[in-house]
Backbone as ProteinMPNN parsed JSONL, in Angstrom:
{"seq_chain_A": "MYAPRMEPLDPDLPGRLATLRQEHRDLDVAIARLQADIAMDEMAVKRMKKRKLQLKDCIARMESALIPDEPA", "coords_chain_A": {"N_chain_A": [[52.916, -6.308, 30.431], [55.765, -7.959, 31.688], [58.888, -8.193, 30.129], [61.713, -10.127, 30.024], [65.202, -9.265, 29.804], [66.796, -10.181, 26.868], [69.194, -10.138, 25.539], [72.619, -11.181, 25.626], [74.88, -10.565, 28.338], [77.584, -8.434, 27.907], [80.814, -9.598, 28.278], [83.034, -7.965, 28.484], [82.158, -5.596, 29.409], [82.538, -4.415, 32.068], [85.272, -3.67, 31.894], [85.305, -1.877, 29.729], [83.657, 0.045, 30.822], [85.226, 0.981, 32.946], [87.278, 2.169, 31.471], [85.893, 4.254, 30.188], [85.091, 5.73, 32.43], [87.599, 6.588, 33.333], [88.401, 8.194, 31.172], [86.461, 10.181, 31.433], [87.182, 11.323, 33.903], [89.719, 12.273, 33.163], [89.003, 14.214, 31.314], [87.804, 16.065, 33.03], [90.059, 17.098, 34.357], [91.485, 18.178, 32.187], [89.681, 20.123, 31.251], [89.545, 21.817, 33.475], [92.171, 22.756, 33.496], [92.283, 24.147, 31.05], [90.346, 26.119, 31.517], [91.544, 27.554, 33.527], [93.512, 28.875, 32.211], [94.19, 32.034, 30.929], [94.067, 32.751, 28.235], [92.249, 30.93, 27.096], [90.863, 28.435, 24.917], [87.753, 28.682, 23.975], [86.071, 27.159, 22.342], [87.298, 24.666, 22.374], [86.97, 23.979, 25.051], [84.176, 23.806, 25.135], [83.779, 21.651, 23.382], [85.039, 19.625, 24.821], [83.45, 19.554, 27.119], [81.042, 18.737, 26.003], [81.751, 16.181, 25.079], [82.304, 15.041, 27.544], [79.741, 14.971, 28.69], [78.544, 13.165, 26.917], [80.013, 10.882, 27.53], [79.22, 10.534, 30.183], [76.504, 9.879, 29.861], [76.769, 7.49, 28.416], [78.157, 5.914, 30.276], [76.202, 5.742, 32.272], [74.235, 4.253, 30.902], [75.635, 1.853, 30.516], [76.126, 1.066, 33.169], [73.537, 0.632, 33.949], [72.964, -1.564, 32.378], [74.394, -3.488, 33.68], [72.941, -4.059, 35.911], [70.794, -6.529, 36.912], [67.616, -7.349, 35.486], [64.57, -7.371, 37.255], [61.635, -9.184, 37.864], [58.45, -7.619, 38.219]], "CA_chain_A": [[53.58, -7.521, 30.845], [57.21, -7.821, 31.835], [59.691, -8.996, 29.199], [63.088, -10.155, 30.499], [66.243, -8.898, 28.844], [67.178, -11.388, 26.144], [70.55, -10.033, 25.018], [73.632, -11.648, 26.575], [75.689, -9.516, 28.94], [78.923, -8.345, 27.325], [81.795, -9.895, 29.323], [84.027, -6.894, 28.56], [81.479, -4.375, 29.829], [83.207, -3.736, 33.185], [86.52, -3.075, 31.42], [84.977, -0.693, 28.921], [83.1, 1.018, 31.752], [86.363, 1.572, 33.647], [87.97, 3.03, 30.508], [85.073, 5.458, 30.006], [85.181, 6.516, 33.664], [88.917, 7.222, 33.347], [88.367, 9.282, 30.187], [85.619, 11.223, 32.027], [88.029, 12.011, 34.902], [90.762, 12.98, 32.428], [88.4, 15.417, 30.741], [87.657, 17.013, 34.132], [91.368, 17.73, 34.569], [91.818, 18.983, 31.002], [88.78, 21.288, 31.226], [89.98, 22.72, 34.545], [93.421, 23.397, 33.044], [91.968, 25.12, 29.999], [89.597, 27.238, 32.087], [92.472, 28.331, 34.348], [94.347, 29.651, 31.299], [93.529, 33.292, 30.542], [93.86, 32.734, 26.786], [91.686, 29.613, 26.807], [90.129, 28.208, 23.682], [86.389, 28.396, 24.409], [85.504, 26.067, 21.538], [87.884, 23.417, 22.868], [86.297, 23.693, 26.32], [82.808, 23.369, 24.812], [83.854, 20.298, 22.819], [85.369, 18.707, 25.913], [82.269, 19.421, 27.982], [80.068, 17.923, 25.27], [82.253, 14.809, 25.129], [82.147, 14.59, 28.925], [78.324, 14.623, 28.855], [78.315, 11.929, 26.169], [80.595, 9.803, 28.326], [78.369, 10.338, 31.358], [75.32, 9.144, 29.406], [77.199, 6.141, 28.049], [78.464, 5.233, 31.531], [74.92, 5.449, 32.923], [73.599, 3.14, 30.175], [76.393, 0.623, 30.781], [75.864, 0.679, 34.556], [72.177, 0.104, 33.961], [73.006, -2.893, 31.761], [74.998, -4.401, 34.637], [71.941, -4.372, 36.926], [69.862, -7.502, 36.35], [66.195, -7.019, 35.513], [63.804, -8.177, 38.197], [60.208, -9.118, 37.555], [57.673, -6.798, 39.153]], "C_chain_A": [[55.092, -7.3, 30.824], [57.929, -8.747, 30.861], [61.134, -8.984, 29.685], [64.065, -9.783, 29.395], [66.758, -10.175, 28.19], [68.619, -11.337, 25.645], [71.56, -10.525, 26.062], [74.448, -10.472, 27.104], [77.099, -9.582, 28.356], [79.954, -8.595, 28.418], [82.847, -8.8, 29.498], [83.425, -5.584, 29.058], [82.155, -3.701, 31.018], [84.529, -3.063, 32.78], [86.28, -1.816, 30.612], [84.44, 0.424, 29.804], [84.227, 1.725, 32.511], [87.132, 2.537, 32.728], [87.208, 4.34, 30.313], [85.122, 6.345, 31.244], [86.518, 7.254, 33.745], [88.962, 8.391, 32.365], [87.567, 10.467, 30.728], [86.429, 12.019, 33.051], [89.128, 12.829, 34.216], [90.234, 14.27, 31.813], [88.175, 16.481, 31.815], [88.948, 17.802, 34.325], [91.703, 18.656, 33.4], [90.957, 20.241, 30.928], [89.217, 22.296, 32.286], [91.254, 23.464, 34.138], [93.134, 24.473, 31.999], [91.255, 26.336, 30.573], [90.488, 28.119, 32.963], [93.371, 29.228, 33.488], [93.572, 30.884, 30.833], [93.183, 33.291, 29.057], [93.256, 31.39, 26.361], [90.932, 29.594, 25.48], [88.714, 27.767, 24.068], [85.76, 27.247, 23.628], [86.04, 24.716, 22.014], [87.215, 23.01, 24.179], [84.883, 23.179, 26.054], [82.812, 21.948, 24.254], [84.14, 19.273, 23.914], [84.177, 18.485, 26.835], [81.204, 18.566, 27.31], [80.473, 16.453, 25.298], [82.068, 14.221, 26.529], [80.694, 14.189, 29.192], [77.976, 13.336, 28.109], [78.843, 10.724, 26.942], [79.72, 9.49, 29.537], [77.115, 9.542, 30.984], [75.656, 7.691, 29.086], [77.495, 5.317, 29.303], [77.17, 4.839, 32.237], [74.21, 4.278, 32.238], [74.304, 1.823, 30.474], [76.155, 0.135, 32.211], [74.47, 0.077, 34.68], [72.139, -1.313, 33.39], [73.594, -3.93, 32.723], [74.005, -4.839, 35.716], [70.942, -5.354, 36.318], [68.412, -7.036, 36.483], [65.497, -7.944, 36.506], [62.332, -8.07, 37.819], [59.466, -8.331, 38.634], [56.751, -7.644, 39.989]], "O_chain_A": [[55.607, -6.529, 30.014], [57.621, -9.936, 30.777], [61.735, -7.912, 29.753], [63.787, -9.965, 28.21], [67.112, -11.134, 28.876], [69.208, -12.378, 25.358], [71.368, -10.302, 27.258], [74.675, -9.496, 26.389], [77.723, -10.643, 28.317], [79.97, -7.863, 29.408], [83.484, -8.716, 30.548], [84.12, -4.57, 29.121], [82.336, -2.484, 30.979], [84.854, -1.99, 33.288], [86.967, -0.811, 30.789], [84.724, 1.6, 29.575], [84.18, 2.941, 32.694], [87.579, 3.595, 33.17], [87.812, 5.412, 30.277], [85.188, 7.569, 31.131], [86.568, 8.408, 34.173], [89.497, 9.453, 32.683], [87.941, 11.62, 30.514], [86.371, 13.249, 33.068], [89.43, 13.945, 34.639], [90.924, 15.289, 31.79], [88.335, 17.672, 31.545], [88.926, 19.028, 34.441], [92.152, 19.784, 33.603], [91.456, 21.311, 30.58], [89.253, 23.497, 32.022], [91.395, 24.658, 34.405], [93.679, 25.575, 32.063], [91.528, 27.465, 30.163], [90.211, 29.308, 33.123], [93.923, 30.216, 33.975], [92.427, 30.775, 30.395], [92.122, 33.777, 28.666], [93.7, 30.786, 25.384], [90.439, 30.616, 25.005], [88.501, 26.615, 24.445], [85.003, 26.453, 24.187], [85.301, 23.732, 22.048], [86.927, 21.832, 24.393], [84.445, 22.218, 26.686], [81.956, 21.136, 24.606], [83.555, 18.19, 23.932], [83.925, 17.365, 27.279], [80.541, 17.763, 27.966], [79.634, 15.58, 25.516], [81.719, 13.05, 26.678], [80.442, 13.178, 29.848], [77.206, 12.515, 28.606], [78.197, 9.678, 27.0], [79.505, 8.325, 29.873], [76.715, 8.633, 31.712], [74.913, 6.778, 29.446], [77.121, 4.147, 29.377], [77.056, 3.723, 32.745], [73.648, 3.413, 32.91], [73.653, 0.795, 30.662], [76.0, -1.064, 32.442], [74.259, -0.876, 35.43], [71.376, -2.159, 33.858], [73.318, -5.122, 32.59], [74.202, -5.869, 36.361], [70.309, -5.041, 35.31], [68.039, -6.407, 37.473], [65.794, -9.136, 36.585], [61.844, -6.987, 37.494], [59.82, -8.38, 39.812], [56.022, -7.117, 40.829]]}, "name": "protein", "num_of_chains": 1, "seq": "MYAPRMEPLDPDLPGRLATLRQEHRDLDVAIARLQADIAMDEMAVKRMKKRKLQLKDCIARMESALIPDEPA"}
């Protein structure tokens, strides 16, 4: 049986989503800069890539929360 979402939609969700998307883009730039450097810090790149994946997952969950549930 279908159960509708009962939690209220966070009114600040679009703002937080925009902030996370910006951080994700910023990490793209920072990773590219580090990888272009011959003496790059591999651990820093790995940490940034891991953070970028976490942001991507969080963004996907938030975008999903913005889509209203529809009964089947």
